[in-house]
C-alpha positions as CSV (number, residue, x, y, z in Angstrom):
1,M,-13.3,5.2,-22.8
2,L,-10.0,7.1,-21.5
3,V,-7.1,8.0,-24.2
4,P,-3.9,8.8,-22.3
5,I,-3.1,12.3,-24.0
6,F,0.2,13.2,-22.2
7,T,2.5,11.5,-19.9
8,L,5.2,13.4,-17.5
9,K,8.3,12.0,-15.7
10,L,8.8,14.3,-12.3
11,N,12.0,13.8,-10.8
12,H,10.2,13.6,-7.3
13,K,8.7,10.9,-5.4
14,I,5.0,11.5,-4.2
15,N,3.2,10.6,-1.1
16,P,0.3,8.3,-1.7
17,R,-3.1,10.1,-0.9
18,M,-1.3,13.9,-1.2
19,V,-2.3,15.2,-4.5
20,T,-4.2,18.0,-5.3
21,M,-4.9,20.1,-8.6
22,G,-5.2,24.2,-7.7
23,K,-5.4,27.0,-9.5
24,F,-3.2,29.6,-7.4
25,D,-3.2,32.5,-9.6
26,G,-7.1,32.1,-10.3
27,I,-5.8,31.2,-14.3
28,H,-3.2,28.2,-14.4
29,P,-4.2,24.9,-12.8
30,C,-1.2,23.4,-11.2
31,L,-0.6,19.9,-9.7
32,T,0.9,19.6,-6.3
33,A,1.7,17.0,-4.2
34,A,3.3,15.9,-1.2
35,T,7.1,14.5,-0.9
36,Q,9.4,13.1,1.0
37,A,11.3,15.0,3.7
38,G,8.4,17.6,4.7
39,K,8.3,19.3,1.4
40,V,5.2,19.8,-1.2
41,F,6.2,20.3,-4.9
42,I,4.2,22.3,-7.3
43,H,3.9,21.6,-11.0
44,N,3.3,24.8,-13.0
45,P,4.4,24.4,-17.2
46,H,2.6,27.5,-17.9
47,T,4.6,30.4,-16.2
48,R,7.9,28.6,-16.7
49,G,10.9,30.4,-14.9
50,Q,9.1,33.3,-13.9
51,R,9.1,32.6,-10.0
52,Q,11.2,34.0,-7.6
53,A,12.2,31.6,-4.6
54,T,11.3,33.5,-1.4
55,H,11.0,32.6,2.4
56,R,9.2,29.1,2.2
57,L,9.3,28.7,-2.0
58,S,12.5,27.6,-4.0
59,Q,12.8,26.5,-7.2
60,S,13.5,22.8,-7.6
61,A,17.0,22.4,-9.1
62,Q,16.0,19.3,-11.0
63,D,13.3,20.6,-12.9
64,S,12.3,24.2,-13.8
65,D,9.0,23.9,-13.9
66,I,8.5,22.8,-10.2
67,S,8.8,25.0,-6.7
68,L,9.4,23.5,-3.5
69,L,7.5,24.4,-0.5
70,N,9.8,23.7,2.4
71,I,7.0,22.6,5.4
72,N,10.4,21.5,7.4
73,Q,7.8,18.7,9.0
74,A,6.3,15.3,7.6
75,V,3.3,16.3,5.5
76,S,-0.3,14.1,6.6
77,C,-2.8,15.6,4.5
78,L,-3.0,18.4,1.8
79,T,-6.0,20.1,-0.5
80,S,-6.2,23.3,-2.5
81,G,-9.3,25.7,-3.0
82,T,-10.9,28.7,-2.2
83,L,-10.7,30.0,1.2
84,G,-10.9,33.6,1.9
85,P,-13.1,36.1,-0.1
86,N,-10.3,38.6,-1.1
87,T,-7.4,35.7,-2.2
88,T,-6.2,36.0,-6.2
89,G,-6.4,31.9,-6.7
90,D,-7.0,28.9,-4.9
91,T,-5.4,28.6,-1.0
92,L,-3.2,25.7,-0.6
93,L,-3.6,23.9,2.8
94,V,-0.9,21.4,4.2
95,G,-1.1,19.8,7.4
96,S,1.1,17.5,9.7
97,Q,0.5,15.7,12.7
98,T,1.1,19.4,14.9
99,N,0.4,22.1,12.3
100,L,-2.1,23.4,9.8
101,L,-0.5,25.8,7.1
102,A,-2.5,28.0,4.8
103,Y,-0.4,29.2,2.2
104,D,-0.9,31.5,-0.6
105,V,1.3,30.2,-3.6
106,H,0.9,33.2,-5.6
107,D,2.1,35.9,-3.3
108,N,4.3,33.5,-1.1
109,T,3.2,34.4,1.9
110,D,1.6,32.3,4.6
111,I,-2.3,32.9,5.4
112,F,-2.2,31.4,8.7
113,Y,-0.2,28.9,10.6
114,R,-2.2,26.7,13.6
115,E,-1.2,24.1,15.9
116,V,-3.5,21.5,15.7
117,T,-3.0,18.9,18.8
118,D,-5.4,16.3,17.7
119,G,-3.1,16.3,14.4
120,A,-4.6,16.3,11.0
121,N,-5.2,12.9,9.2
122,A,-7.2,14.3,6.2
123,I,-8.5,17.1,4.9
124,V,-11.4,19.3,2.9
125,L,-12.3,22.3,2.1
126,G,-15.7,24.4,1.7
127,K,-18.8,25.0,3.4
128,L,-20.4,23.3,6.2
129,G,-24.5,23.4,6.9
130,D,-25.4,26.9,7.8
131,I,-21.9,28.4,8.4
132,S,-21.4,31.2,5.7
133,S,-17.6,31.0,5.3
134,P,-15.4,28.3,3.4
135,L,-14.0,26.2,6.3
136,A,-10.6,24.1,6.0
137,I,-11.8,21.5,8.0
138,I,-9.3,18.7,9.3
139,G,-9.4,15.5,11.0
140,G,-7.6,14.2,13.3
141,N,-7.2,12.1,16.9
142,C,-11.2,11.5,17.2
143,A,-11.7,15.0,16.6
144,L,-13.0,17.5,13.6
145,Q,-11.9,21.4,13.3
146,G,-13.0,23.7,10.8
147,F,-10.8,27.1,10.5
148,D,-12.1,30.3,8.1
149,F,-9.9,32.1,5.9
150,E,-8.3,34.3,9.1
151,G,-7.1,31.1,10.8
152,N,-10.5,31.3,13.3
153,D,-11.9,28.0,14.9
154,Q,-15.6,28.0,13.4
155,F,-16.1,24.6,14.2
156,W,-15.5,21.9,16.2
157,T,-16.9,18.5,17.5
158,V,-15.7,14.8,18.4
159,T,-16.0,11.5,16.4
160,G,-15.7,7.9,17.3
161,D,-12.0,7.1,16.2
162,N,-8.9,8.6,14.5
163,V,-9.9,10.0,10.9
164,R,-8.7,9.0,7.7
165,S,-11.0,10.5,5.0
166,L,-13.4,13.4,4.5
167,V,-15.8,14.6,2.0
168,L,-18.1,17.5,1.8
169,F,-21.9,17.5,-0.3
170,D,-25.2,17.8,0.5
171,F,-25.9,14.1,1.9
172,T,-29.8,15.0,3.1
173,G,-30.8,16.9,-0.2
174,D,-31.8,20.1,2.2
175,G,-29.2,22.0,0.0
176,K,-26.5,22.5,2.6
177,N,-23.3,20.3,2.7
178,E,-22.8,18.2,5.8
179,L,-19.7,16.6,6.5
180,L,-18.8,12.5,6.1
181,V,-16.2,11.0,7.9
182,G,-14.5,7.9,7.5
183,S,-12.5,6.4,10.2
184,E,-10.6,3.4,12.0
185,D,-13.1,2.0,13.7
186,F,-14.8,1.2,10.3
187,D,-17.2,3.9,10.3
188,I,-18.5,6.4,8.0
189,R,-20.2,9.2,9.6
190,V,-22.5,11.9,8.3
191,F,-22.2,15.1,10.4
192,K,-24.6,18.2,9.9
193,E,-22.2,20.7,11.6
194,D,-21.5,19.3,15.0
195,E,-24.5,17.1,15.1
196,L,-24.5,13.4,14.1
197,V,-27.5,12.4,11.2
198,S,-26.2,9.1,9.8
199,E,-23.8,6.2,10.2
200,M,-23.0,3.4,8.1
201,A,-20.7,1.0,9.7
202,E,-17.8,-1.5,7.1
203,N,-15.7,-3.7,7.9
204,E,-12.3,-2.1,7.8
205,T,-10.6,1.4,8.0
206,V,-12.3,4.1,5.7
207,T,-9.1,5.3,3.9
208,S,-11.1,7.2,0.7
209,L,-14.0,9.4,0.3
210,C,-15.5,10.8,-2.4
211,H,-18.9,13.0,-3.8
212,M,-20.0,11.4,-7.0
213,H,-23.5,13.0,-7.8
214,D,-26.4,14.0,-5.8
215,S,-26.7,11.6,-2.7
216,R,-24.2,9.0,-4.2
217,F,-20.5,8.8,-2.7
218,G,-17.8,6.1,-3.5
219,Y,-15.4,4.7,-0.6
220,A,-12.5,2.6,-0.1
221,L,-11.1,0.5,2.7
222,A,-8.0,-0.5,4.0
223,N,-8.4,-4.0,3.2
224,G,-8.5,-3.4,-0.7
225,T,-12.7,-3.0,-1.0
226,V,-13.8,-0.1,-3.2
227,G,-17.7,0.7,-3.3
228,V,-20.7,3.0,-4.0
229,Y,-23.4,4.7,-1.4
230,D,-26.4,6.6,-2.3
231,R,-27.5,8.0,1.3
232,T,-26.8,5.1,4.0
233,A,-27.7,2.2,1.2
234,R,-25.1,0.3,-0.6
235,Y,-25.2,0.1,-4.3
236,W,-22.1,-2.0,-4.9
237,R,-18.9,-3.1,-3.5
238,I,-15.7,-5.4,-4.9
239,K,-12.9,-6.2,-3.2
240,S,-9.0,-6.8,-4.6
241,K,-6.1,-8.2,-2.9
242,N,-4.6,-5.0,-3.4
243,H,-5.1,-1.5,-2.0
244,A,-7.1,1.4,-3.4
245,M,-4.4,4.3,-2.9
246,S,-7.1,7.0,-4.4
247,I,-10.5,7.1,-5.7
248,H,-11.8,10.1,-8.0
249,A,-15.4,10.6,-9.6
250,F,-15.0,11.5,-13.6
251,D,-17.4,11.4,-16.4
252,L,-15.6,9.4,-18.9
253,N,-17.9,8.3,-21.6
254,A,-19.4,11.6,-21.9
255,D,-22.9,10.2,-20.5
256,G,-23.3,12.8,-18.1
257,V,-22.8,10.4,-15.4
258,V,-19.7,9.9,-13.1
259,E,-17.9,6.9,-12.9
260,L,-16.0,5.6,-10.1
261,I,-12.3,5.8,-11.0
262,T,-9.7,3.9,-8.5
263,G,-5.5,3.5,-8.2
264,W,-4.3,0.7,-6.8
265,S,-1.3,-0.3,-4.8
266,N,0.0,-2.4,-8.1
267,G,-0.1,0.5,-10.5
268,K,-3.6,-0.3,-11.8
269,I,-6.1,2.3,-12.9
270,D,-10.0,1.4,-13.5
271,A,-13.1,2.8,-14.2
272,R,-16.3,1.6,-12.6
273,S,-19.6,2.2,-13.6
274,D,-21.7,3.9,-10.4
275,R,-24.5,1.6,-11.2
276,T,-23.3,-1.8,-11.0
277,G,-19.4,-1.7,-10.4
278,E,-18.6,-3.2,-13.6
279,V,-15.2,-2.3,-15.2
280,I,-14.9,-0.2,-18.2
281,F,-11.5,1.3,-18.6
282,K,-8.4,0.2,-17.3
283,D,-4.5,1.0,-17.2
284,N,-1.4,0.5,-15.7
285,F,1.3,2.6,-14.0
286,S,4.5,0.7,-13.3
287,S,4.7,1.9,-9.5
288,S,1.8,2.2,-7.1
289,V,-0.8,5.0,-8.0
290,A,-0.1,7.9,-5.6
291,G,-3.5,10.1,-6.6
292,V,-6.3,10.8,-9.2
293,V,-7.4,14.4,-9.8
294,E,-8.6,16.3,-12.7
295,G,-8.3,19.8,-14.1
296,D,-7.8,21.4,-17.8
297,Y,-3.9,21.0,-17.5
298,R,-3.6,21.6,-21.3
299,M,-5.7,24.8,-20.8
300,D,-7.5,23.9,-24.3
301,G,-11.1,24.1,-22.6
302,K,-11.1,20.5,-21.9
303,I,-11.3,18.7,-18.6
304,Q,-8.5,16.1,-18.3
305,L,-8.4,12.9,-15.4
306,I,-5.0,13.2,-14.1
307,C,-3.5,10.2,-12.6
308,T,-0.5,10.0,-10.9
309,S,2.6,7.3,-9.2
310,V,4.7,7.1,-6.2
311,E,7.5,7.4,-8.8
312,G,6.7,10.3,-10.0
313,E,4.7,9.5,-13.4
314,V,1.7,11.5,-14.2
315,R,-0.7,10.9,-16.9
316,G,-3.7,12.7,-18.6
317,Y,-6.6,11.6,-20.0
318,L,-9.5,12.4,-22.3
319,P,-12.4,10.8,-22.8
320,A,-12.1,8.9,-26.5
321,S,-14.1,10.3,-29.7
322,K,-16.6,8.8,-30.4
323,E,-15.2,7.1,-33.5
324,M,-12.3,5.9,-31.6
325,K,-14.4,5.1,-28.8
326,G,-16.6,2.1,-31.2
327,N,-13.5,0.6,-32.0
328,L,-12.0,0.3,-29.0
329,M,-15.6,-0.5,-27.2
330,D,-16.2,-3.2,-29.9
331,S,-13.3,-4.9,-29.6
332,S,-13.3,-5.1,-25.6
333,V,-17.0,-6.2,-25.9
334,E,-16.4,-9.0,-27.9
335,Q,-13.2,-10.2,-26.1
336,D,-14.9,-10.1,-22.8
337,L,-18.4,-12.1,-24.5
338,V,-16.0,-15.1,-26.1
339,R,-14.5,-15.2,-22.6
340,E,-17.5,-15.4,-20.9
341,L,-19.0,-17.6,-23.1
342,S,-16.3,-20.0,-22.9
343,Q,-16.0,-20.1,-18.9
344,R,-20.1,-20.6,-19.2
345,K,-19.4,-24.0,-21.7
346,Q,-16.7,-25.0,-19.5
347,N,-19.1,-25.0,-16.4
348,L,-22.1,-26.8,-18.0
349,L,-19.7,-29.6,-19.9
350,L,-18.5,-30.4,-16.5
351,E,-22.0,-30.3,-14.8
352,L,-23.3,-32.4,-17.5
353,R,-20.5,-35.2,-16.9
354,N,-21.1,-34.9,-13.6
355,Y,-24.6,-36.0,-13.9
356,E,-24.1,-39.2,-16.0
357,E,-21.6,-40.2,-14.1
358,N,-24.5,-40.3,-11.4
359,A,-26.7,-41.7,-13.6
360,K,-24.3,-44.7,-14.1
361,A,-24.5,-45.4,-10.7
362,A,-26.0,-48.6,-9.5
363,P,-29.6,-48.5,-8.6
364,G,-29.0,-51.2,-5.6
365,A,-25.8,-49.7,-4.5
366,S,-26.5,-47.6,-0.9
367,E,-25.3,-43.7,-0.6
368,G,-22.5,-44.8,1.9
369,D,-20.8,-47.5,-1.0
370,S,-21.4,-45.6,-3.9
371,G,-18.2,-42.9,-5.0
372,M,-20.7,-40.8,-7.2
373,G,-21.7,-38.8,-4.7
374,V,-25.6,-39.9,-4.5
375,I,-27.1,-38.9,-1.2
376,P,-30.7,-39.1,0.8
377,A,-33.0,-36.6,-0.6
378,N,-33.9,-35.9,2.8
379,T,-30.2,-34.3,3.6
380,Q,-30.1,-30.8,4.3
381,L,-27.8,-28.6,5.9
382,Q,-28.5,-27.5,9.6
383,T,-26.5,-24.9,11.7
384,A,-26.7,-23.7,15.4
385,L,-24.5,-20.8,16.9
386,A,-23.5,-20.8,20.6
387,V,-21.4,-18.8,23.2
388,R,-18.4,-20.4,24.4
389,A,-16.3,-19.6,27.6
390,A,-12.5,-19.2,27.9
391,T,-10.9,-22.4,28.3
392,E,-7.2,-23.3,28.9
393,S,-6.7,-24.6,25.4
394,Q,-8.9,-21.8,23.8
395,K,-10.1,-18.5,24.2
396,A,-14.1,-17.5,24.5
397,H,-15.6,-17.6,21.4
398,I,-18.7,-18.3,19.5
399,E,-19.4,-22.0,18.2
400,L,-21.0,-22.5,14.8
401,S,-22.1,-26.0,14.5
402,I,-22.8,-27.6,10.4
403,S,-24.2,-30.6,10.4
404,T,-26.7,-33.2,8.6
405,P,-29.5,-35.1,9.7
406,N,-28.5,-38.3,8.2
407,E,-25.5,-40.6,7.9
408,T,-24.0,-38.3,5.1
409,I,-20.6,-36.9,5.8
410,I,-19.1,-33.4,5.4
411,R,-16.3,-33.4,3.5
412,S,-15.2,-29.4,3.6
413,V,-16.7,-26.3,4.4
414,L,-16.2,-22.4,3.5
415,I,-17.2,-19.7,5.2
416,F,-17.1,-16.0,4.1
417,A,-17.7,-13.5,6.3
418,E,-16.9,-9.7,6.6
419,G,-14.2,-8.1,9.0
420,I,-14.0,-12.1,11.2
421,F,-11.9,-14.1,8.9
422,E,-8.2,-13.3,7.3
423,G,-9.0,-12.5,3.4
424,E,-12.7,-12.9,4.7
425,S,-12.8,-16.6,4.3
426,H,-12.0,-19.4,6.3
427,V,-11.9,-23.3,5.1
428,V,-12.3,-26.1,7.2
429,H,-11.2,-29.3,5.9
430,P,-11.1,-32.7,8.3
431,S,-8.6,-35.5,8.0
432,P,-10.1,-38.8,6.1
433,Q,-10.3,-40.3,9.7
434,N,-11.9,-37.6,11.4
435,L,-15.1,-37.3,8.8
436,S,-18.9,-36.7,10.7
437,G,-21.5,-35.6,9.3
438,C,-21.0,-32.2,11.9
439,V,-18.2,-29.6,11.8
440,R,-18.2,-27.2,14.5
441,V,-15.9,-23.7,14.1
442,P,-14.4,-21.3,16.7
443,I,-15.7,-17.8,15.5
444,I,-14.4,-14.6,17.4
445,P,-16.1,-11.5,15.9
446,P,-13.4,-8.1,16.7
447,K,-16.2,-6.0,17.1
448,D,-19.7,-5.8,17.6
449,I,-21.7,-5.7,14.3
450,P,-24.1,-8.1,13.1
451,V,-22.1,-10.0,9.9
452,D,-24.0,-12.8,7.9
453,L,-22.1,-15.8,7.3
454,H,-22.2,-17.4,4.3
455,V,-21.5,-21.3,4.4
456,K,-21.0,-23.9,1.5
457,A,-20.2,-27.4,2.6
458,F,-19.5,-30.2,0.7
459,V,-21.9,-33.1,1.5
460,G,-21.6,-36.8,0.6
461,G,-21.5,-40.5,1.3
462,K,-18.8,-42.0,3.1
463,N,-16.8,-43.1,0.4
464,S,-17.7,-40.9,-2.2
465,T,-15.5,-38.8,-4.5
466,Q,-18.0,-36.6,-5.9
467,F,-19.9,-34.4,-3.4
468,H,-22.7,-32.0,-2.9
469,V,-22.6,-28.3,-2.3
470,F,-24.7,-26.9,0.1
471,E,-25.0,-23.4,0.7
472,I,-26.7,-21.4,3.8
473,T,-26.5,-18.1,5.0
474,R,-26.5,-17.6,8.7
475,Q,-26.6,-14.5,10.6
476,L,-24.2,-13.7,13.4
477,P,-26.2,-11.0,16.0
478,R,-24.4,-7.9,16.9
479,F,-24.0,-8.7,20.3
480,S,-23.0,-12.2,20.3
481,M,-19.8,-12.1,22.5
482,Y,-21.9,-11.5,25.5
483,D,-22.8,-14.5,27.6
484,Y,-26.4,-15.1,28.9
485,N,-26.2,-15.4,33.0
486,V,-28.6,-18.1,34.2
487,Q,-28.1,-16.8,37.9
488,H,-28.4,-13.2,38.3
489,G,-26.6,-13.0,41.4
490,G,-23.4,-11.7,42.8
491,P,-21.9,-8.4,42.8
492,Q,-24.0,-5.7,41.0
493,P,-22.4,-3.5,38.7
494,T,-20.9,-0.4,39.9
495,G,-22.7,2.0,37.2
496,R,-26.0,2.1,36.2
497,V,-28.6,4.5,34.1
498,T,-31.9,4.7,34.0
499,F,-34.4,6.1,31.6
500,S,-38.0,5.5,30.5
501,I,-39.3,4.6,26.9
502,N,-43.0,4.3,25.5
503,D,-42.6,0.9,24.3
504,R,-44.0,-2.7,25.3
505,P,-41.7,-4.7,27.3
506,Q,-42.5,-7.4,24.6
507,R,-40.8,-5.4,21.9
508,V,-37.5,-5.1,24.2
509,V,-37.4,-9.1,24.4
510,M,-37.7,-8.8,20.7
511,W,-34.7,-6.9,20.3
512,L,-32.7,-8.6,22.3
513,N,-33.6,-12.0,21.0
514,Q,-32.2,-10.1,17.5
515,N,-29.1,-9.1,19.1
516,F,-27.6,-11.4,21.3
517,L,-27.5,-15.2,21.8
518,L,-30.1,-16.3,24.0
519,P,-31.9,-19.4,24.9
520,E,-35.0,-20.6,24.2
521,G,-37.8,-19.8,26.2
522,I,-36.8,-16.2,27.2
523,E,-39.7,-14.1,27.6
524,S,-38.3,-11.3,30.6
525,P,-36.6,-8.3,29.3
526,D,-34.3,-9.0,33.1
527,V,-31.6,-10.3,31.4
528,A,-27.8,-10.5,32.4
529,F,-24.5,-10.6,30.3
530,T,-21.1,-11.4,30.8
531,C,-18.5,-9.9,28.3
532,L,-16.2,-12.5,26.8
533,R,-13.9,-9.7,25.9
534,G,-13.0,-8.2,29.3
535,G,-15.0,-10.2,31.7
536,G,-17.5,-7.4,32.7
537,L,-21.3,-7.7,33.7
538,L,-23.9,-5.9,31.7
539,R,-27.5,-6.4,33.4
540,I,-30.6,-4.8,31.5
541,S,-33.9,-4.6,33.2
542,M,-37.5,-3.1,32.7
543,Q,-40.3,-2.2,34.5
544,T,-43.8,-2.6,33.5
545,S,-44.0,1.1,33.6
546,G,-41.7,1.6,30.9
547,E,-38.7,2.5,33.2
548,V,-35.4,0.9,31.8
549,C,-32.4,0.3,33.8
550,V,-28.8,-0.9,32.3
551,C,-26.1,-1.5,34.8
552,M,-22.7,-2.3,34.3
553,C,-19.2,-2.3,35.8
554,V,-17.3,0.7,34.3
555,F,-15.0,0.2,32.0
556,A,-12.0,2.6,30.0
557,Y,-13.9,4.4,27.2
558,G,-12.8,2.4,24.2
559,C,-13.5,-1.0,25.8
560,S,-15.6,-3.3,22.7
561,I,-19.1,-2.9,24.5
562,N,-19.1,0.7,22.9
563,R,-21.2,-0.6,19.9
564,I,-24.3,-1.4,23.4
565,L,-23.5,1.6,24.9
566,I,-21.8,4.7,24.8
567,V,-19.7,5.1,28.0
568,I,-18.0,7.9,29.2
569,T,-16.2,8.1,32.2
570,I,-14.9,11.6,33.2
571,S,-12.4,11.3,36.5
572,G,-12.8,13.9,38.7
573,P,-15.8,15.7,40.6
574,N,-19.2,15.4,39.2
575,D,-19.9,18.6,37.5
576,L,-23.0,17.5,35.8
577,K,-25.7,17.0,38.1
578,T,-28.0,14.3,37.3
579,N,-30.5,12.3,39.8
580,K,-30.8,9.1,36.9
581,I,-27.1,8.3,37.1
582,E,-24.6,6.2,39.8
583,G,-21.5,5.7,39.9
584,N,-18.1,6.2,42.4
585,N,-17.1,9.2,41.9
586,V,-17.1,8.9,38.1
587,F,-19.4,11.1,35.6
588,V,-20.7,7.8,33.7
589,L,-23.4,7.9,31.1
590,I,-24.7,4.9,29.2
591,I,-27.0,5.0,26.4
592,F,-29.2,1.8,24.9
593,Y,-27.7,2.4,21.8
594,C,-29.2,0.2,19.2
595,L,-32.5,0.5,20.5
596,Y,-32.8,4.0,20.5
597,C,-30.4,5.7,18.3
598,T,-31.6,9.0,19.0
599,L,-30.2,9.0,22.5
600,D,-27.1,8.5,21.1
601,V,-27.1,11.2,18.9
602,Y,-28.3,13.4,22.0
603,I,-25.4,12.5,23.8
604,R,-22.7,13.1,20.9
605,H,-23.7,16.5,21.2
606,F,-23.8,17.0,24.7
607,Y,-20.3,15.4,25.1
608,C,-18.8,17.9,22.6
609,L,-20.8,21.0,24.5
610,Y,-19.3,19.7,27.5
611,I,-15.8,19.2,25.9
612,R,-15.9,22.5,24.6
613,H,-16.8,24.1,27.5
614,Q,-13.7,22.5,28.8
615,R,-11.7,23.5,26.3
616,R,-13.0,27.6,26.9
617,L,-12.4,27.0,30.6
618,T,-8.8,25.8,30.0
619,N,-8.6,29.3,27.5
620,V,-9.6,31.6,29.7
621,Y,-7.2,30.0,32.2
622,E,-4.2,30.4,29.8
623,E,-5.2,33.6,29.1
624,R,-5.3,35.1,32.7
625,Y,-2.0,32.8,34.3
């Protein structure tokens, strides 16, 4: 339980997700945040009136405790921490879409000011892998770049999409920090320096990441989801209709284990157990939360949780004392228990009433004539998935068929699925004149990821007013938007790659059946598909010797097929030689991604080296000419 201990009203609006706490003189913690009009304010009530205005730093006319740092362009991210070995205190790092500024607030000087061509959407400061010095790592347009205290480029690699969040911690337990990257392609990737070692797929843009303890970390998505992972295993997650603006790890009940603190767009602050996601504390601001940080802001030796709103309101919280904690927790637990028991009572009474009304139904009445919801004992819910090509009236889609094996009708269907439907749910409610025992639902997955379809159907007789609820879960395969071609004739794909594996063809057939919607009886690994999104052709074949050939029409990078294959096209001369790749004067790398993920890791590393080589050539050319 947290108790508010101070509240401040700052006369500056705060940009969401751009709040940090830094000891810029090595002693006094200062609340720092980005404001509108390209400025950063530094709130320091400890050295009131002692700061002189210099080239970037000026005193606020509205508040003597606030200094304003002029960036002169829109701020996109900021953080603070120890960067250089000889600095007095923390370094303030401010990123924009074109530059990165490292600023010494105590000495009022620029440490370095670097141009960043890929922009800076997120920033983190700390040590990475075996690199000895701390790095300021920024994530931009599909790229990650790390600078040391002199502004030297010490780290660079690419990632799958625009970066939105970063965090550093020891993910693998080897005593060295890995870099976790959340991006707009819904993935959380783990980098050991420039090597991709793990990847977790979510269903929306990953907007925030924070380390909790050991290998556990919290995350937030753009659709209002927050949750906790332990390495690649998700512990829990919840979804809200509001957006999570900031997440932070803080031990609010002094049990030695941090809780996940979340600030929401409706102004709510809540704390959840890292084990279960249960809410154990909540409070409210009058406006959206901008950021959540921690620090000894009162200089009394106690670390406070500090929450800020976009309107400039600041609140500091401390864990409640044992006596106060007992009183607050007892009343809260009692209210929650009464509420839970009342809800359970209502549900049981409703269920009992339904049983009583069903028991009153005439024993001789048929199921169709009874309004009491009596149905045959053999009634069950059946589902089927089929690929449907585009027509003049409807786009290409996957058809989910839900049916019953007798004369009962399906009154309504509810489908819950992540990342497919708006709001993650879909309801089908046929009109009374169109009721039948079969309902067909078109589904268009936006990405190639496996999705669990949780189906609930109301089943009853034709004249029923009460219905039985059937629940069933069906998984949509990862590559369901690829239509199987019975005929393999026609023009062959223009790009191909051939490689050898040590597995039997039967295992490849098993993988194909798990990841594609194939007709029954497919026992050969020689298959062809049409992509329903772009109309491209994909063919996979395997020889008894273990040689696999993957052929496809060459797409631009970023096509929806990137979950089956890693496709990189580089126009121009074929600089990189190989006798395994064929294409029309285009260097194409196609990797059988899901079957052998290590190849994906290898090719990402290879691509990074190629891009880095190209950058070096460009730099040499610029220096010479």
